[in-house]
Coordinates of C-alpha atoms in Angstrom, one line a residue:
X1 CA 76.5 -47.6 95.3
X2 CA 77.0 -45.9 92.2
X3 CA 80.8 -46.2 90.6
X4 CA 82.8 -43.5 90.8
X5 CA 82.6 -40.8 87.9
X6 CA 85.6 -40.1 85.6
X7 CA 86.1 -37.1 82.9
X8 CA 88.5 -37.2 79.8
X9 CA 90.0 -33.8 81.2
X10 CA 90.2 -30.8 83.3
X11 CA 87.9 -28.9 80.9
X12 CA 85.2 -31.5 80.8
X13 CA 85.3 -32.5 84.4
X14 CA 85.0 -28.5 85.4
X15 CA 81.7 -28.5 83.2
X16 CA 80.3 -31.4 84.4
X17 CA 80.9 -30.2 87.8
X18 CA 79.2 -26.8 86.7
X19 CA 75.9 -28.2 85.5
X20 CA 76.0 -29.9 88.4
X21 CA 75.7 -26.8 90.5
X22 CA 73.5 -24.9 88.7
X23 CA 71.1 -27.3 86.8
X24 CA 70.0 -26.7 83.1
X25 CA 71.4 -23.2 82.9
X26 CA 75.5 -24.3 81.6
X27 CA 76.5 -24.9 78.0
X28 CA 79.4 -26.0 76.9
X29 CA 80.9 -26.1 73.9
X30 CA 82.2 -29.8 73.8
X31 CA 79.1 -30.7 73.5
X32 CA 78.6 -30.0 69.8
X33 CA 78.8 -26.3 70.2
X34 CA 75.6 -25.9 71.9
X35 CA 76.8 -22.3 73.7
X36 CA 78.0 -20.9 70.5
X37 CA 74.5 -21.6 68.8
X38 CA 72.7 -20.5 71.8
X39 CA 74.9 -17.3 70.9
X40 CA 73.9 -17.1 67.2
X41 CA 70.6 -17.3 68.0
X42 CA 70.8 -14.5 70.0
X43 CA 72.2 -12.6 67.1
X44 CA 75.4 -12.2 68.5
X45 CA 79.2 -12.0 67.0
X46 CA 82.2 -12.0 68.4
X47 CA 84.6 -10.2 66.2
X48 CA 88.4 -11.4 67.1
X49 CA 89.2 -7.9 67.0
X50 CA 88.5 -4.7 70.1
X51 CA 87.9 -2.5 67.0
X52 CA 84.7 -3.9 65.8
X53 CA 83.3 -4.5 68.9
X54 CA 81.7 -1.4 70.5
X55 CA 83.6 -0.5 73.4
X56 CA 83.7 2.1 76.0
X57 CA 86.3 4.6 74.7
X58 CA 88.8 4.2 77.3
X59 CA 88.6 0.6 76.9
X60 CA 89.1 1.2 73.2
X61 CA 92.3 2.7 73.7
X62 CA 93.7 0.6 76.2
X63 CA 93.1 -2.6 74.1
X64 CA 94.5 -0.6 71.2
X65 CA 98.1 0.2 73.3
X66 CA 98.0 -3.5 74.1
X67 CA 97.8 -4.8 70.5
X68 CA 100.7 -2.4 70.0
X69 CA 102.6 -3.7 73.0
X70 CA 102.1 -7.3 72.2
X71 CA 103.7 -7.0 68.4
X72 CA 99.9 -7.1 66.7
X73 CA 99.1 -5.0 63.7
X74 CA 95.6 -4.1 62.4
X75 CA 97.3 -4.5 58.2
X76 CA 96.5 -7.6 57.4
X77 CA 94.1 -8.7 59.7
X78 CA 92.6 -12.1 59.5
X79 CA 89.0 -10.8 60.1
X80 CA 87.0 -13.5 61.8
X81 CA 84.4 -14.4 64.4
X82 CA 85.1 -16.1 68.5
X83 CA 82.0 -17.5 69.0
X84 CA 83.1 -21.2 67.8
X85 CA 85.9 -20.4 70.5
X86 CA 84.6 -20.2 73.7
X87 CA 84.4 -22.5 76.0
X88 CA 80.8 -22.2 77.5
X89 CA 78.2 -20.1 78.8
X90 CA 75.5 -20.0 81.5
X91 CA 72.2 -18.7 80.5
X92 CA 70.2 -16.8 83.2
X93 CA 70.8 -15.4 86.5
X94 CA 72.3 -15.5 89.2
X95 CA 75.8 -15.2 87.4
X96 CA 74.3 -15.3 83.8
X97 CA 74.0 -14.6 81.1
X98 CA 77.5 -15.2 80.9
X99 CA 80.8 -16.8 79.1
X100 CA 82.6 -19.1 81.1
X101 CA 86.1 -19.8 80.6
X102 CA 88.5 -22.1 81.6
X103 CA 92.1 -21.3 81.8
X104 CA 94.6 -24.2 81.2
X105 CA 98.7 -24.1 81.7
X106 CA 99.7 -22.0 78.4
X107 CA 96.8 -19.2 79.5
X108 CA 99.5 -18.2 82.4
X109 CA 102.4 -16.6 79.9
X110 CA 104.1 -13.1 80.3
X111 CA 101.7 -11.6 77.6
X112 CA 98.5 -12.5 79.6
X113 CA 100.3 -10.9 83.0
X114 CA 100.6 -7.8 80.6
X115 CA 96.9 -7.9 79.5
X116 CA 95.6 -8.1 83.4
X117 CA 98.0 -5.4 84.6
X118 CA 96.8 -3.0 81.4
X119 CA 93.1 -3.7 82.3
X120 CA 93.6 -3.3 86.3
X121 CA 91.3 -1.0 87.7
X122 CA 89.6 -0.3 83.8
X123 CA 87.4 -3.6 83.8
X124 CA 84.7 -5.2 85.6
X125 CA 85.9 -8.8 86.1
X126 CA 84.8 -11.8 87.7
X127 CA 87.9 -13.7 88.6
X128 CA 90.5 -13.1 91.1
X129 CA 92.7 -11.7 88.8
X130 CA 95.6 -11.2 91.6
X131 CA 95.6 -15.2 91.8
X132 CA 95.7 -15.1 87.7
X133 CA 98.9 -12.5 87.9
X134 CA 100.6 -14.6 90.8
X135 CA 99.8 -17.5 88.5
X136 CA 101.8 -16.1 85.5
X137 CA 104.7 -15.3 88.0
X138 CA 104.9 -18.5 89.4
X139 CA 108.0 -20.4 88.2
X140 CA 106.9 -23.5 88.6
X141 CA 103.5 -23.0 86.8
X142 CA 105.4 -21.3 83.8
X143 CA 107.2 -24.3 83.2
X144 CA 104.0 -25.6 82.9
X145 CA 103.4 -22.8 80.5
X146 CA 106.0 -23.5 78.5
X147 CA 105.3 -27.0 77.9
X148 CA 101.8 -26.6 77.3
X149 CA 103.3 -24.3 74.7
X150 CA 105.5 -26.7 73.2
X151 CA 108.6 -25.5 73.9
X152 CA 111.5 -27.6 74.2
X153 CA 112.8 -28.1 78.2
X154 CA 116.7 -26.9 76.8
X155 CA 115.3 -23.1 76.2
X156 CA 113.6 -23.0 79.7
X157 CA 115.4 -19.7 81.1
X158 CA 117.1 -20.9 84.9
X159 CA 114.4 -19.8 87.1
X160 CA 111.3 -21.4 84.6
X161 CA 110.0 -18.0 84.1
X162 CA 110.5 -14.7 82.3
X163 CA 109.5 -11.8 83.8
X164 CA 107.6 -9.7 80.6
X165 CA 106.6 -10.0 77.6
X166 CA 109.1 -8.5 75.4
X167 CA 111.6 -10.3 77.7
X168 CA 109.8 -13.6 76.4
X169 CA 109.4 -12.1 72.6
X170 CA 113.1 -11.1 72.5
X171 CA 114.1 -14.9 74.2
X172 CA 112.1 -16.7 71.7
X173 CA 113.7 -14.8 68.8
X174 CA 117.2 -15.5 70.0
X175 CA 116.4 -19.4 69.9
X176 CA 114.5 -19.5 66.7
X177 CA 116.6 -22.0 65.5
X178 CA 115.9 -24.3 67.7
X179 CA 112.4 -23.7 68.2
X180 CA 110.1 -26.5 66.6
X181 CA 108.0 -26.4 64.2
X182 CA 104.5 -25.6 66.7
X183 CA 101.8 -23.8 65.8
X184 CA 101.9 -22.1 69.4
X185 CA 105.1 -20.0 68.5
X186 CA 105.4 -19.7 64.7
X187 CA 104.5 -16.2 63.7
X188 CA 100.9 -15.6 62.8
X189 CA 99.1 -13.2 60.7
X190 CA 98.6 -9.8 63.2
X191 CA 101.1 -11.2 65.5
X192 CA 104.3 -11.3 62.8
X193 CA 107.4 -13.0 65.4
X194 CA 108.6 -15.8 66.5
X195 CA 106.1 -16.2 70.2
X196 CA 103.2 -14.8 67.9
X197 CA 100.7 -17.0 69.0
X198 CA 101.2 -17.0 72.8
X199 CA 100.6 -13.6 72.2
X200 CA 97.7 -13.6 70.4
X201 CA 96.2 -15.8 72.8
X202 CA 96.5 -13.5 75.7
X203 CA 94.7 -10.9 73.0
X204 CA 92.3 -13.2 72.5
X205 CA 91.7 -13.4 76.4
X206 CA 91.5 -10.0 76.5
X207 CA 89.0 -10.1 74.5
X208 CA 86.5 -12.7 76.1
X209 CA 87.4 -10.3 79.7
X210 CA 85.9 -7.4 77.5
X211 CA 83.3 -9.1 75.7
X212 CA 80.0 -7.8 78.1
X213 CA 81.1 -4.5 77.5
X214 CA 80.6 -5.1 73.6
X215 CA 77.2 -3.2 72.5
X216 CA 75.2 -5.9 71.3
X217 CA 76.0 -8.0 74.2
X218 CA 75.5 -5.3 76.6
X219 CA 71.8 -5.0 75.0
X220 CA 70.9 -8.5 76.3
X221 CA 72.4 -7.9 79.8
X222 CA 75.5 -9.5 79.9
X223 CA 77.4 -9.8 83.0
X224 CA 81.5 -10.2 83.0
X225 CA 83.0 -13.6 82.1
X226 CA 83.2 -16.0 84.6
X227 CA 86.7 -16.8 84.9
X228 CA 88.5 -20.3 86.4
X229 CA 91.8 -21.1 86.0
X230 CA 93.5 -24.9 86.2
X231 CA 95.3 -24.0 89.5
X232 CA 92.1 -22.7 91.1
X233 CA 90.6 -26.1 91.3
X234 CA 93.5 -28.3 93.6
X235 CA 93.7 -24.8 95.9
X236 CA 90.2 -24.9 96.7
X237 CA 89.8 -29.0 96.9
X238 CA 93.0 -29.5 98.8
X239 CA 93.9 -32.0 96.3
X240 CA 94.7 -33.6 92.9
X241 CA 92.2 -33.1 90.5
X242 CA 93.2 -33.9 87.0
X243 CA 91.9 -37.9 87.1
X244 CA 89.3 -39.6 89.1
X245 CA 86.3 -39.2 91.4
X246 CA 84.3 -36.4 90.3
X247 CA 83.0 -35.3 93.5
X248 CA 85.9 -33.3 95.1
X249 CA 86.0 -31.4 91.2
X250 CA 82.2 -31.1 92.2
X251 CA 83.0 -29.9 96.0
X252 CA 85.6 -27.3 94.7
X253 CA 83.1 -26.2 91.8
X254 CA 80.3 -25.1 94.5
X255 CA 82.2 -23.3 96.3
X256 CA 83.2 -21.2 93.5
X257 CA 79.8 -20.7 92.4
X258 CA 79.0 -19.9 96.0
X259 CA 81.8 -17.0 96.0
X260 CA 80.9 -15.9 92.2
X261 CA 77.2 -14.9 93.6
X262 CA 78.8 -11.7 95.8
X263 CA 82.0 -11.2 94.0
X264 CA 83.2 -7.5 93.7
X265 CA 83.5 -6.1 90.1
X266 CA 86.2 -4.5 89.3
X267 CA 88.8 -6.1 91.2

């Protein structure tokens, strides 16, 4: 009997798990970046921006209003490319060509619960994207948030959540002093306050749920993102995931893939 299989983390387990299902068709990049060179070779960027991308004009607006509403601003913008940043990819139908993303704790904050009511209705997606919203209003799983985002357990608001995001931008400005010093909610460049990049991470989200409706990427028929997010996995498996045995992870895994194949778009 062969030992049981172990992964390093959530991330890597879900991709094993993945190529497990669907054979030679899943990159991921921790393996040495192989989807973002399958990318480049297709000829395709990524610009971390919505306006260099190509996009429908209402989506163009939308995204535009959401910048706005998250605190971003185009002056100064730190041009650069998302392909090194994804997560994976699978090549060829039935769900591919495709990204494939993997949401961990700090994906579930305020800002992202803004992003996926903005885009209700607007965007094809491939995720149950009411799960994702009753993720980010969970008060349990924003704690989780907000120590995936480094912040301190004393600035937790009573309930473990904060219900918007200018709620959580205006919270995080009133503790600036005793914020630490973490990369996740120091001020960065487009996203100028203190909570600047939680926010630009839900942006950035944003723009991996938009990314098949960029031009070039429509021209080599890509379909919308395929979506999982860290609490999917125990619902599904009716059990702990984050260590051990690979096989419920693999269990859990098919049965996405199984519902992915007749998802609804749009939802």
């Amino acid at each position: 009997m062969k030992p049981p299989q172990t992964h390093r983390s959530a991330e890597t387990g879900f991709f094993a798990a993945l190529s497990d299902c669907l054979p030679g068709q899943v990159l991921y990049n921790g393996r040495s970046g192989e989807a973002s060179a399958a990318l480049r070779k297709l000829g395709l960027t990524f610009a971390n921006n919505h306006w260099q991308a190509g996009l429908p004009a209402p989506l163009h607006a939308r995204l535009e209003l959401l910048l706005q509403t998250f605190g971003g601003a185009r002056r100064d913008w730190p041009q650069g490319d998302l392909l090194a940043h994804v997560d994976g990819m699978i090549t060829g139908p039935p769900l591919g060509p495709c990204l494939v993303e993997f949401d961990e704790e700090q994906h579930f904050s305020p800002y992202r619960l803004a992003a996926l009511d903005a885009l209700a209705g607007l965007l094809a997606v491939r995720f149950d994207a009411v799960a994702h919203r009753s993720y980010c209003r969970d008060p349990a799983k924003a704690r989780a948030f907000w120590r995936k985002s480094r912040l301190p357990d004393r600035l937790f608001p009573g309930a473990g959540s904060i219900e918007g995001a200018a709620a959580l931008a205006a919270h995080l400005f009133r503790n600036q002093r005793a914020l630490p010093d973490s990369g996740y909610i120091r001020a960065v460049a487009g996203f100028p306050f203190a909570g600047g990049r939680i926010a630009q991470r839900a942006y950035y989200d944003t723009l991996r749920d938009c990314v098949h409706e960029r031009e070039k990427w429509r021209e080599h028929g890509f379909q919308p993102v395929l979506r999982v997010a860290i609490w999917d996995l125990p619902q599904i498996a009716g059990r702990d995931l984050t260590a051990g045995a690979l096989e419920p992870l693999r269990q859990a895994v098919a049965r996405i893939v199984d519902r992915l194949k007749g998802f609804p778009a749009g939802q």
